[in-house]
CSV table of C-alpha atoms in Angstrom, one decimal:
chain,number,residue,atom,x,y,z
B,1,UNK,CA,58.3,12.1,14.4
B,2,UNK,CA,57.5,9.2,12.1
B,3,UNK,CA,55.7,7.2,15.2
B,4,UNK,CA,53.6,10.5,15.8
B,5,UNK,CA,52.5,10.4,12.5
B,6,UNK,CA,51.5,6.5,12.3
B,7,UNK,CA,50.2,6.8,15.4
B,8,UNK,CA,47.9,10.2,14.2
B,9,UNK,CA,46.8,8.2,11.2
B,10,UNK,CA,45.5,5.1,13.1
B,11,UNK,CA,43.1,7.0,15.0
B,12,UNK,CA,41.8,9.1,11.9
B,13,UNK,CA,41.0,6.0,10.7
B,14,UNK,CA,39.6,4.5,13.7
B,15,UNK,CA,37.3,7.1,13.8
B,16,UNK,CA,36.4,7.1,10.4
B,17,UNK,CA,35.5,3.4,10.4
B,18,UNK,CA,33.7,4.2,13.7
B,19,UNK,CA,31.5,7.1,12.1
B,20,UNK,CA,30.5,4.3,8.8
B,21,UNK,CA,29.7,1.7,10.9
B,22,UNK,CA,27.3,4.4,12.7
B,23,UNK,CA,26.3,5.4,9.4
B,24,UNK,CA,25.4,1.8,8.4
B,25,UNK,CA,23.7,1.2,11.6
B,26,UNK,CA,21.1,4.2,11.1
B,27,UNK,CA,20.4,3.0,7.7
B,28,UNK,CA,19.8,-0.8,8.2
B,29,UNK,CA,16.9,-2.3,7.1
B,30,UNK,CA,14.1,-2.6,9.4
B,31,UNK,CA,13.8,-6.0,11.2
B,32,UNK,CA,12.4,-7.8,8.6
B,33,UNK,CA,10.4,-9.8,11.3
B,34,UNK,CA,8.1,-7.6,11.9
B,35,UNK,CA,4.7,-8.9,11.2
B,36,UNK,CA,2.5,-6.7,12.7
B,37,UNK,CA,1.1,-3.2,10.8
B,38,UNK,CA,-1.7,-3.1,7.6
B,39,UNK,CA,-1.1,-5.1,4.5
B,40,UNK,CA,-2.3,-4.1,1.1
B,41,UNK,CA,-3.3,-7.5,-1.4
B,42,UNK,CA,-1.3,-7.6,-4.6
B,43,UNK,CA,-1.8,-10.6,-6.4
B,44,UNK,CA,-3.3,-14.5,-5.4
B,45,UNK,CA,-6.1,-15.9,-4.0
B,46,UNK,CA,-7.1,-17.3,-0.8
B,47,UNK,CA,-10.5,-17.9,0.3
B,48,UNK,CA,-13.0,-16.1,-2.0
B,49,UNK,CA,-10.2,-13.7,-3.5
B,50,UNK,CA,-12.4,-10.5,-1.9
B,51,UNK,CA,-9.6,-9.8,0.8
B,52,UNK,CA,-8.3,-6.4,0.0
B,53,UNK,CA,-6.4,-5.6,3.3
B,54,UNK,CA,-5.4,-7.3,6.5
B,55,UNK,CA,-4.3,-5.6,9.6
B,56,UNK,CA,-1.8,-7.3,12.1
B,57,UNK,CA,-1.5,-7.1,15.8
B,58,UNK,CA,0.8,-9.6,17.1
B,59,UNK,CA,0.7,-8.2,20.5
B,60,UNK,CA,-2.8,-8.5,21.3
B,61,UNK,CA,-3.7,-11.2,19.5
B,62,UNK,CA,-5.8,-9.7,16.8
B,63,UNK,CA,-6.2,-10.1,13.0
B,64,UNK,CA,-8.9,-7.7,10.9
B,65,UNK,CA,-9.5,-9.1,7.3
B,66,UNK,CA,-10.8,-6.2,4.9
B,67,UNK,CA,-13.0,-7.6,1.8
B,68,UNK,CA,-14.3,-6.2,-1.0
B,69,UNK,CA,-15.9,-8.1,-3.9
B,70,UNK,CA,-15.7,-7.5,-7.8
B,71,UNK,CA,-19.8,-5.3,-7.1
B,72,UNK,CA,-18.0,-3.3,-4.5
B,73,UNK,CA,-19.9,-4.8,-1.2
B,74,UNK,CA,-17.5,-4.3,1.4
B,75,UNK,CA,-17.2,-5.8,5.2
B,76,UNK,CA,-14.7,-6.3,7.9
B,77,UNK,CA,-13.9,-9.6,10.0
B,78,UNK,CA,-11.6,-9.6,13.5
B,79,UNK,CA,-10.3,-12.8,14.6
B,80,UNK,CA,-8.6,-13.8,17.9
B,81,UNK,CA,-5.2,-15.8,16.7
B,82,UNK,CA,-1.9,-16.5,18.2
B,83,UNK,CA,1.3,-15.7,15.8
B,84,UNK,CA,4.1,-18.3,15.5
B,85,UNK,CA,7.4,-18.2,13.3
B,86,UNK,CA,5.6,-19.3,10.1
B,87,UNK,CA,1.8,-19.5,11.0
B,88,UNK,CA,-1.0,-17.6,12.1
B,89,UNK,CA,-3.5,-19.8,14.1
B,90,UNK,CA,-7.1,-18.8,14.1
B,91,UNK,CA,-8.8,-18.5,18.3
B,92,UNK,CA,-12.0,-17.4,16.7
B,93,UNK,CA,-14.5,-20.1,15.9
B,94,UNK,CA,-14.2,-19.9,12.0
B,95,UNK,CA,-14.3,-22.5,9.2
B,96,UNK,CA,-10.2,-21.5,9.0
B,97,UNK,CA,-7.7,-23.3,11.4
B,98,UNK,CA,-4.6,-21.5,10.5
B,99,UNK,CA,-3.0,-19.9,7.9
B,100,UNK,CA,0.8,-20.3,6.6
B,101,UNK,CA,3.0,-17.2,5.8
B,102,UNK,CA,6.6,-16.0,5.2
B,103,UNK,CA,7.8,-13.0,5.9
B,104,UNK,CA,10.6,-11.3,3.9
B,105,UNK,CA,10.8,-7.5,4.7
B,106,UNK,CA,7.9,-5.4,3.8
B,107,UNK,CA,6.5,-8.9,1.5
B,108,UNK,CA,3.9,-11.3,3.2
B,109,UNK,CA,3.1,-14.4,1.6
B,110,UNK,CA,-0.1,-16.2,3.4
B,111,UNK,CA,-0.6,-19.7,2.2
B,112,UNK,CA,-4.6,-21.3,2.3
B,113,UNK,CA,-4.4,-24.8,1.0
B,114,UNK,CA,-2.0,-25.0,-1.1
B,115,UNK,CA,-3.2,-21.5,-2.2
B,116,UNK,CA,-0.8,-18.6,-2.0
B,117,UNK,CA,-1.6,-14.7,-1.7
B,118,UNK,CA,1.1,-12.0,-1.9
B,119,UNK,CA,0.7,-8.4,0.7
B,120,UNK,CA,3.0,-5.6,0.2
B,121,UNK,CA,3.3,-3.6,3.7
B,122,UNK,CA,1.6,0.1,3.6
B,123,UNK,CA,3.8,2.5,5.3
B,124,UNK,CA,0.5,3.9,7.6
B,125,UNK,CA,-2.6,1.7,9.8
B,126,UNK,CA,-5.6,1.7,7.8
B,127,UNK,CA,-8.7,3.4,9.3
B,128,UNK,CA,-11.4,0.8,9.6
B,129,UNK,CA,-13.8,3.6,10.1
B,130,UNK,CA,-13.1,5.2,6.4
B,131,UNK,CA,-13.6,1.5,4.8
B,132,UNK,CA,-16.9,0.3,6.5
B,133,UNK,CA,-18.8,3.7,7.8
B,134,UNK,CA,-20.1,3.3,11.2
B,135,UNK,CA,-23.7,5.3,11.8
B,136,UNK,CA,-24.9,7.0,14.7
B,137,UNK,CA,-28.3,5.9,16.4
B,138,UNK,CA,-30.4,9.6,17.0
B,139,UNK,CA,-33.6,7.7,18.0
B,140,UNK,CA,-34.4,4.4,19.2
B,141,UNK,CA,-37.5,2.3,20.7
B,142,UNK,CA,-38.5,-1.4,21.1
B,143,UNK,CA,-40.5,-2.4,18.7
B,144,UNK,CA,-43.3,-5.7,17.6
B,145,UNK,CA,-41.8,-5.6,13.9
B,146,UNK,CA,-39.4,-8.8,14.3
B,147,UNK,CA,-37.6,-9.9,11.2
B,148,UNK,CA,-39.5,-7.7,8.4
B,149,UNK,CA,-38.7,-4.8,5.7
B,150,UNK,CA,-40.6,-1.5,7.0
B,151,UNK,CA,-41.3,1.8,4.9
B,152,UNK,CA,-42.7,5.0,4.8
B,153,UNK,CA,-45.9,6.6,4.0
B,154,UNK,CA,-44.8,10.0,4.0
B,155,UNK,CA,-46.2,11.0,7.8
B,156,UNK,CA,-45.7,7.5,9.6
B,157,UNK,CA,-43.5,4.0,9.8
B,158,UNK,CA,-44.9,1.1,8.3
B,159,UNK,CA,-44.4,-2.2,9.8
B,160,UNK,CA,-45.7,-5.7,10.5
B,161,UNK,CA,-46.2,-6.9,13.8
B,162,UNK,CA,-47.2,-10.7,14.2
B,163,UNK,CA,-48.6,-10.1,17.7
B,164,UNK,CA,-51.2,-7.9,16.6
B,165,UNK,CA,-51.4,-9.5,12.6
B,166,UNK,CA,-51.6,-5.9,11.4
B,167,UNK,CA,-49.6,-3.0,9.9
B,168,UNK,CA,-48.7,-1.0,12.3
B,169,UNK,CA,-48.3,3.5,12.0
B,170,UNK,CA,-45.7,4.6,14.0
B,171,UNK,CA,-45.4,8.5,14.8
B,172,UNK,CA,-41.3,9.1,13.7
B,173,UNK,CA,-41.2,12.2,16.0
B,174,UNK,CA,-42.3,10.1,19.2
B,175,UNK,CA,-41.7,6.8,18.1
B,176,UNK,CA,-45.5,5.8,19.6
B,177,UNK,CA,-47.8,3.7,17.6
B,178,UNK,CA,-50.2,5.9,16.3
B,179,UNK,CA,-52.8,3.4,14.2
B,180,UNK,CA,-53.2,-0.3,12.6
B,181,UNK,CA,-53.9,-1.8,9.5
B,182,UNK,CA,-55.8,-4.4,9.0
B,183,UNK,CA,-54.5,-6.9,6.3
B,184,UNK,CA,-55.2,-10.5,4.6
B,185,UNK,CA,-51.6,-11.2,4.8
B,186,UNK,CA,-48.6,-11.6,7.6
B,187,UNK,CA,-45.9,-9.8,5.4
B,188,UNK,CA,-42.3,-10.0,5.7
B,189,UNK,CA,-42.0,-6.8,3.6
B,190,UNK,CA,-44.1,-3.6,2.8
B,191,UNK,CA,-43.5,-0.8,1.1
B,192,UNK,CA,-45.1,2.1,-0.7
B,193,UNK,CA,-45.0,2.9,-4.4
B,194,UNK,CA,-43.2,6.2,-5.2
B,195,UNK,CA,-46.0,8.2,-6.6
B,196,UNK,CA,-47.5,11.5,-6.5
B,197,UNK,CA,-51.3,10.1,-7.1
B,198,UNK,CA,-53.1,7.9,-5.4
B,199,UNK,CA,-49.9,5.4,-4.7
B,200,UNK,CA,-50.2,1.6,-4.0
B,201,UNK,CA,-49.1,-0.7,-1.2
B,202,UNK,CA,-46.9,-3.3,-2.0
B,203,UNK,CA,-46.8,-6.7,0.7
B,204,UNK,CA,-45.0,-9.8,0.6
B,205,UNK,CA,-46.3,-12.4,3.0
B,206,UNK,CA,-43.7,-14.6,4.9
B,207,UNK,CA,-42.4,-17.3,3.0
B,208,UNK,CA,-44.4,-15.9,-0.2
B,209,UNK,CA,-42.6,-15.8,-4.0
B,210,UNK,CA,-45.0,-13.1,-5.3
B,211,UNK,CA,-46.2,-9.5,-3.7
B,212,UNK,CA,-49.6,-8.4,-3.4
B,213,UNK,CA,-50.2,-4.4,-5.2
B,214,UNK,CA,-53.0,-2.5,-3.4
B,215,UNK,CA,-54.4,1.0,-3.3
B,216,UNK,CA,-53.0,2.7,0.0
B,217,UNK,CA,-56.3,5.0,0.4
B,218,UNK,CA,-58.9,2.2,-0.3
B,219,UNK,CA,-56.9,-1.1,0.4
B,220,UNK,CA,-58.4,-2.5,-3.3
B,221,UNK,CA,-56.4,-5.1,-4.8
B,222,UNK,CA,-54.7,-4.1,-8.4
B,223,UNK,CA,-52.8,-6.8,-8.8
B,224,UNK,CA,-50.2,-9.5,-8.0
B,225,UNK,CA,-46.7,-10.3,-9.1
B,226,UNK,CA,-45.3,-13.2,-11.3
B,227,UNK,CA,-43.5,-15.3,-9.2
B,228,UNK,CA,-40.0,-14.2,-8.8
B,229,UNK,CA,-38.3,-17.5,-7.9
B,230,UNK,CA,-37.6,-16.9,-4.0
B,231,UNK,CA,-39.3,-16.1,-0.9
B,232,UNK,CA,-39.4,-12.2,-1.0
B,233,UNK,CA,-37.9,-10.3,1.6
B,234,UNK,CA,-37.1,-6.6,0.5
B,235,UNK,CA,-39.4,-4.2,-1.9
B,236,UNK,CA,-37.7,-1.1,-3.0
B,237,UNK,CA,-40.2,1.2,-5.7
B,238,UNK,CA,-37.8,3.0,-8.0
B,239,UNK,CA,-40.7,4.5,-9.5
B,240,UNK,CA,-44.7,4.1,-10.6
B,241,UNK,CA,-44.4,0.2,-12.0
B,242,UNK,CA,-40.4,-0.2,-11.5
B,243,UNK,CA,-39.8,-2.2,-8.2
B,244,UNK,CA,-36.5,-3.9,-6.9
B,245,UNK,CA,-37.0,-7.4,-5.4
B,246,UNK,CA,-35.2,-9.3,-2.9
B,247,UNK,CA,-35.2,-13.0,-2.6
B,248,UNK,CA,-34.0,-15.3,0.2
B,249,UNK,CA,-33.0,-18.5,-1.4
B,250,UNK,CA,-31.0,-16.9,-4.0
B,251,UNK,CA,-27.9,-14.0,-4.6
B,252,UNK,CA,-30.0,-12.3,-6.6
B,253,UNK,CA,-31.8,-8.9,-6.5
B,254,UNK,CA,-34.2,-8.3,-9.3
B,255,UNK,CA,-35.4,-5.1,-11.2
B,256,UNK,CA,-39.7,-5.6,-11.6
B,257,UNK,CA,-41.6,-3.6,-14.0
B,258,UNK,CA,-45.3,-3.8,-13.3
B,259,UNK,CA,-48.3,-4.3,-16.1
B,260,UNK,CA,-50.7,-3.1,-13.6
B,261,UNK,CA,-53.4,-5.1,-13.3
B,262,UNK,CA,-52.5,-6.1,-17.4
B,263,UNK,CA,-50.8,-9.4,-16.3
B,264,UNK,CA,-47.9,-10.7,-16.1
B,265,UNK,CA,-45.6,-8.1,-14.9
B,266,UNK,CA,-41.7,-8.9,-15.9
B,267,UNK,CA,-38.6,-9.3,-14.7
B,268,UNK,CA,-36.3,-6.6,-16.3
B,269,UNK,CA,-32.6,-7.4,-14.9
B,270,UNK,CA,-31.0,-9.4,-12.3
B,271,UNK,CA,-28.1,-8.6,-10.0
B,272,UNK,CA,-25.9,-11.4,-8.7
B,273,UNK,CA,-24.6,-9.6,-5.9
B,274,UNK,CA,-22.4,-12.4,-4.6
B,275,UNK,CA,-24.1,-12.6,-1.1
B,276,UNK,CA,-27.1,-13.7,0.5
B,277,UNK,CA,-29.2,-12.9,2.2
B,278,UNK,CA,-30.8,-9.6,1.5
B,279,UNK,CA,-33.0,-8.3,4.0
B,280,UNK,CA,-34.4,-5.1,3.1
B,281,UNK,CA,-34.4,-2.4,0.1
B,282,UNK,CA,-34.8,1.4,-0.1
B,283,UNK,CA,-34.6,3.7,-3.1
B,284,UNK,CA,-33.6,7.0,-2.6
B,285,UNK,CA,-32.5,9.9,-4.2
B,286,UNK,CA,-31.2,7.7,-7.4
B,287,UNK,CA,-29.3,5.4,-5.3
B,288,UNK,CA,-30.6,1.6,-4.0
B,289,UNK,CA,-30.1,0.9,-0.1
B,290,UNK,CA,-29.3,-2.7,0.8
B,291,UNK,CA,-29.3,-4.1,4.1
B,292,UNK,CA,-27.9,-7.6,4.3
B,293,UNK,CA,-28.0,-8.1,8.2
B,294,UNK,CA,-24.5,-6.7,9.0
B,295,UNK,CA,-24.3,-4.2,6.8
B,296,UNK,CA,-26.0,-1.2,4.9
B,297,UNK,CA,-24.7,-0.8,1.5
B,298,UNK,CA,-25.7,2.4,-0.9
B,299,UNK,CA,-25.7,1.0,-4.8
B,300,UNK,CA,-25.8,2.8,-7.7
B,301,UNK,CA,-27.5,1.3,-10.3
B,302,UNK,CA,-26.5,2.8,-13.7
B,303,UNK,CA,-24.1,3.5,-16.1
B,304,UNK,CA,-23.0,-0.1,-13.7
B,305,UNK,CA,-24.4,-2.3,-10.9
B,306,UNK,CA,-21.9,-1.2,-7.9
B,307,UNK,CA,-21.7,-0.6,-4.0
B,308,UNK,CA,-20.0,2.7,-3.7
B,309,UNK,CA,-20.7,3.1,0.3
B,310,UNK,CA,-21.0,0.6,3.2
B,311,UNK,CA,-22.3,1.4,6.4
B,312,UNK,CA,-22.5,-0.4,10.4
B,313,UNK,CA,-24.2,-0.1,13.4
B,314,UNK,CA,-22.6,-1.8,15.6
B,315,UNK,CA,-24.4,-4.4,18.0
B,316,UNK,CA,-27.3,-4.3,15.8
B,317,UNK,CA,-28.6,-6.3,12.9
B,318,UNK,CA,-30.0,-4.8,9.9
B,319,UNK,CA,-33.3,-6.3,9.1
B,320,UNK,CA,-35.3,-3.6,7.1
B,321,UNK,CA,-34.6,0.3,6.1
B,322,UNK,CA,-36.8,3.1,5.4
B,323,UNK,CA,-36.1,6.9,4.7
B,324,UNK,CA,-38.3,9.3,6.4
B,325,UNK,CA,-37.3,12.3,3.4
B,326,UNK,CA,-34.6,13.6,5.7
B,327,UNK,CA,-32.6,10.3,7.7
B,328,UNK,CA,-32.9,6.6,7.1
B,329,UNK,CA,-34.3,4.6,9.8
B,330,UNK,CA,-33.7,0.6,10.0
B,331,UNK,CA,-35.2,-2.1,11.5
B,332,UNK,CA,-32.8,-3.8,13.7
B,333,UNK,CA,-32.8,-7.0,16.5
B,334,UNK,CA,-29.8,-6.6,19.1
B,335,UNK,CA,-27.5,-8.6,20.8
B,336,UNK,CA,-30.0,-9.0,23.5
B,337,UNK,CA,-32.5,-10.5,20.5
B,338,UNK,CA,-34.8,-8.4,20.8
B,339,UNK,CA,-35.9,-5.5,17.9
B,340,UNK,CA,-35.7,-2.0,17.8
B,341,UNK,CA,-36.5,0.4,15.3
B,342,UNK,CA,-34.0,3.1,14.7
B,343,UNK,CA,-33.4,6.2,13.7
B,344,UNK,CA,-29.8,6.7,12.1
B,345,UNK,CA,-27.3,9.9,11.4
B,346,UNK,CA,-27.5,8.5,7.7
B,347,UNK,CA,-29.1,11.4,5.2
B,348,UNK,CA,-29.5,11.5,0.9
């Protein structure tokens, strides 16, 4: 009876050990190898400091760097690398050869010459699409503009076009050219003042540090700018005699009020934005539009400078925007080099 018994115990506790090591093996930590998935930054600095997020794909071969800097200007970078035990190493033609990292569970340390940066692992993929806002293209056509900031007059699109060394009108319904503009410079940027009376046209030759204020309906000169330290290429009016100026030899965006023809005008503020270059400006609806080439970035300007949206078309890069009182429309040159002027899903 005694055997029985042992015999009856041994396989309780067989079984028991059995069910904890089952237990144990449900509730092991995940392979702490594991590299791939989205990464949040905590603390360090590599490169610039402005990575937020990175996104791993071992698999495929893919890593997407998410940066954001102290202004709020966001953009997004994908680079072709192969993964080894303790470095990533950079396919993609890029000024980085490879970074170091260690791996210890959900903690990845990435190590930049002899810098060191610190990602916790976030428990879902980031959406790319919620961090840089692609737009949708509702209208586009092949257009003579190249290179230059474009506006609108209320009824048409205003832009330069070096072939026929005027402004061209361009009808935003059908996209055809409806009239010229004959005009003493070959401006990079133009832009109409925001006024309800009789509003002026600003211009900003190529290459040219100051901008030229005319009457729209007569053409008359009123007056010319200081110079604002750069060759100008964006004109944003804010309002009658408040203009923001975009430079391309500097970071800097500056706020202009106007004297009128009461010389000199003055600068008010400038914005280090921590980028260059700007190629267009719009003000709408309160907010300043920036388009840097890449990107599309909506700025508020008060009670703080800051980029609170950032927007992509992809394929296309941004050269110039305009809004049209219902959608923006940009100035763009394709992969194929050649420039089109869009019309974009992106409303006030």
């Amino acid at each position: 009876m005694k055997t029985i018994q042992i015999i009856v115990i041994i396989l309780v506790a067989s079984m028991c050990i059995r069910c904890n090591n089952d237990d144990n093996a449900n509730t092991m930590v995940p392979e702490t190898k594991i590299i791939d998935g989205s990464w949040e930054h905590t603390n360090g600095i590599i490169l610039d400091g402005s990575i937020k997020f990175i996104t791993i794909d071992k698999e495929n071969g893919v890593l997407t760097m998410l940066f954001e800097n102290e202004l709020g200007f966001k953009g997004i970078e994908q680079f072709d690398v192969t993964i080894n035990e303790n470095s990533i190493n950079f396919l993609t033609p890029t000024e980085i050869s490879e970074f170091g990292y260690v791996l210890d569970q959900n903690e990845l340390k990435i190590t930049l010459r002899g810098n060191t940066a610190t990602f916790k692992r976030l428990d879902i993929d980031l959406n790319l699409d919620n961090w840089v806002k692609p737009l949708t293209i509702l209208q586009n056509a092949a257009v003579p503009f190249k290179d230059i900031d474009i506006t609108f007059d209320g009824t048409s699109i205003l832009g330069y076009s070096e072939e026929d060394s005027s402004i061209l009108k361009i009808n935003p319904e059908t996209l055809a050219i409806t009239s010229t503009m004959a005009t003493t410079l070959a401006p990079k940027v133009v832009e109409i003042e925001k006024s309800d009376t009789n509003p002026l046209l600003f211009q900003a030759g190529t290459e040219a540090n100051t901008f030229r204020a005319s009457f729209y309906s007569t053409g008359e000169t009123f007056y010319t700018s200081i110079d604002i330290g750069g060759s100008i290429t964006g004109l944003a009016s804010e309002k009658p005699g408040y203009i923001w100026v975009a430079t391309d030899n500097n970071d800097y965006i500056s706020r202009y009020k106007s004297n009128g023809s009461l010389n000199p005008g003055e600068i008010l503020q400038q914005i280090d934005l921590r980028f260059n270059p700007v190629n267009g400006l719009d003000f709408q609806g309160g907010y300043l539009y920036i388009a840097d080439g890449q990107y599309l970035y909506k700025c508020q300007i008060t009670p703080e400078f800051k980029a609170i949206e950032t927007y992509k078309i992809s394929g296309y890069s941004m050269k110039g925007v305009a809004f049209d009182g219902t959608n923006f429309w940009l100035n763009t040159q394709g992969e194929d080099n050649a420039f089109y002027l869009l019309k974009s899903n992106l409303t006030l």
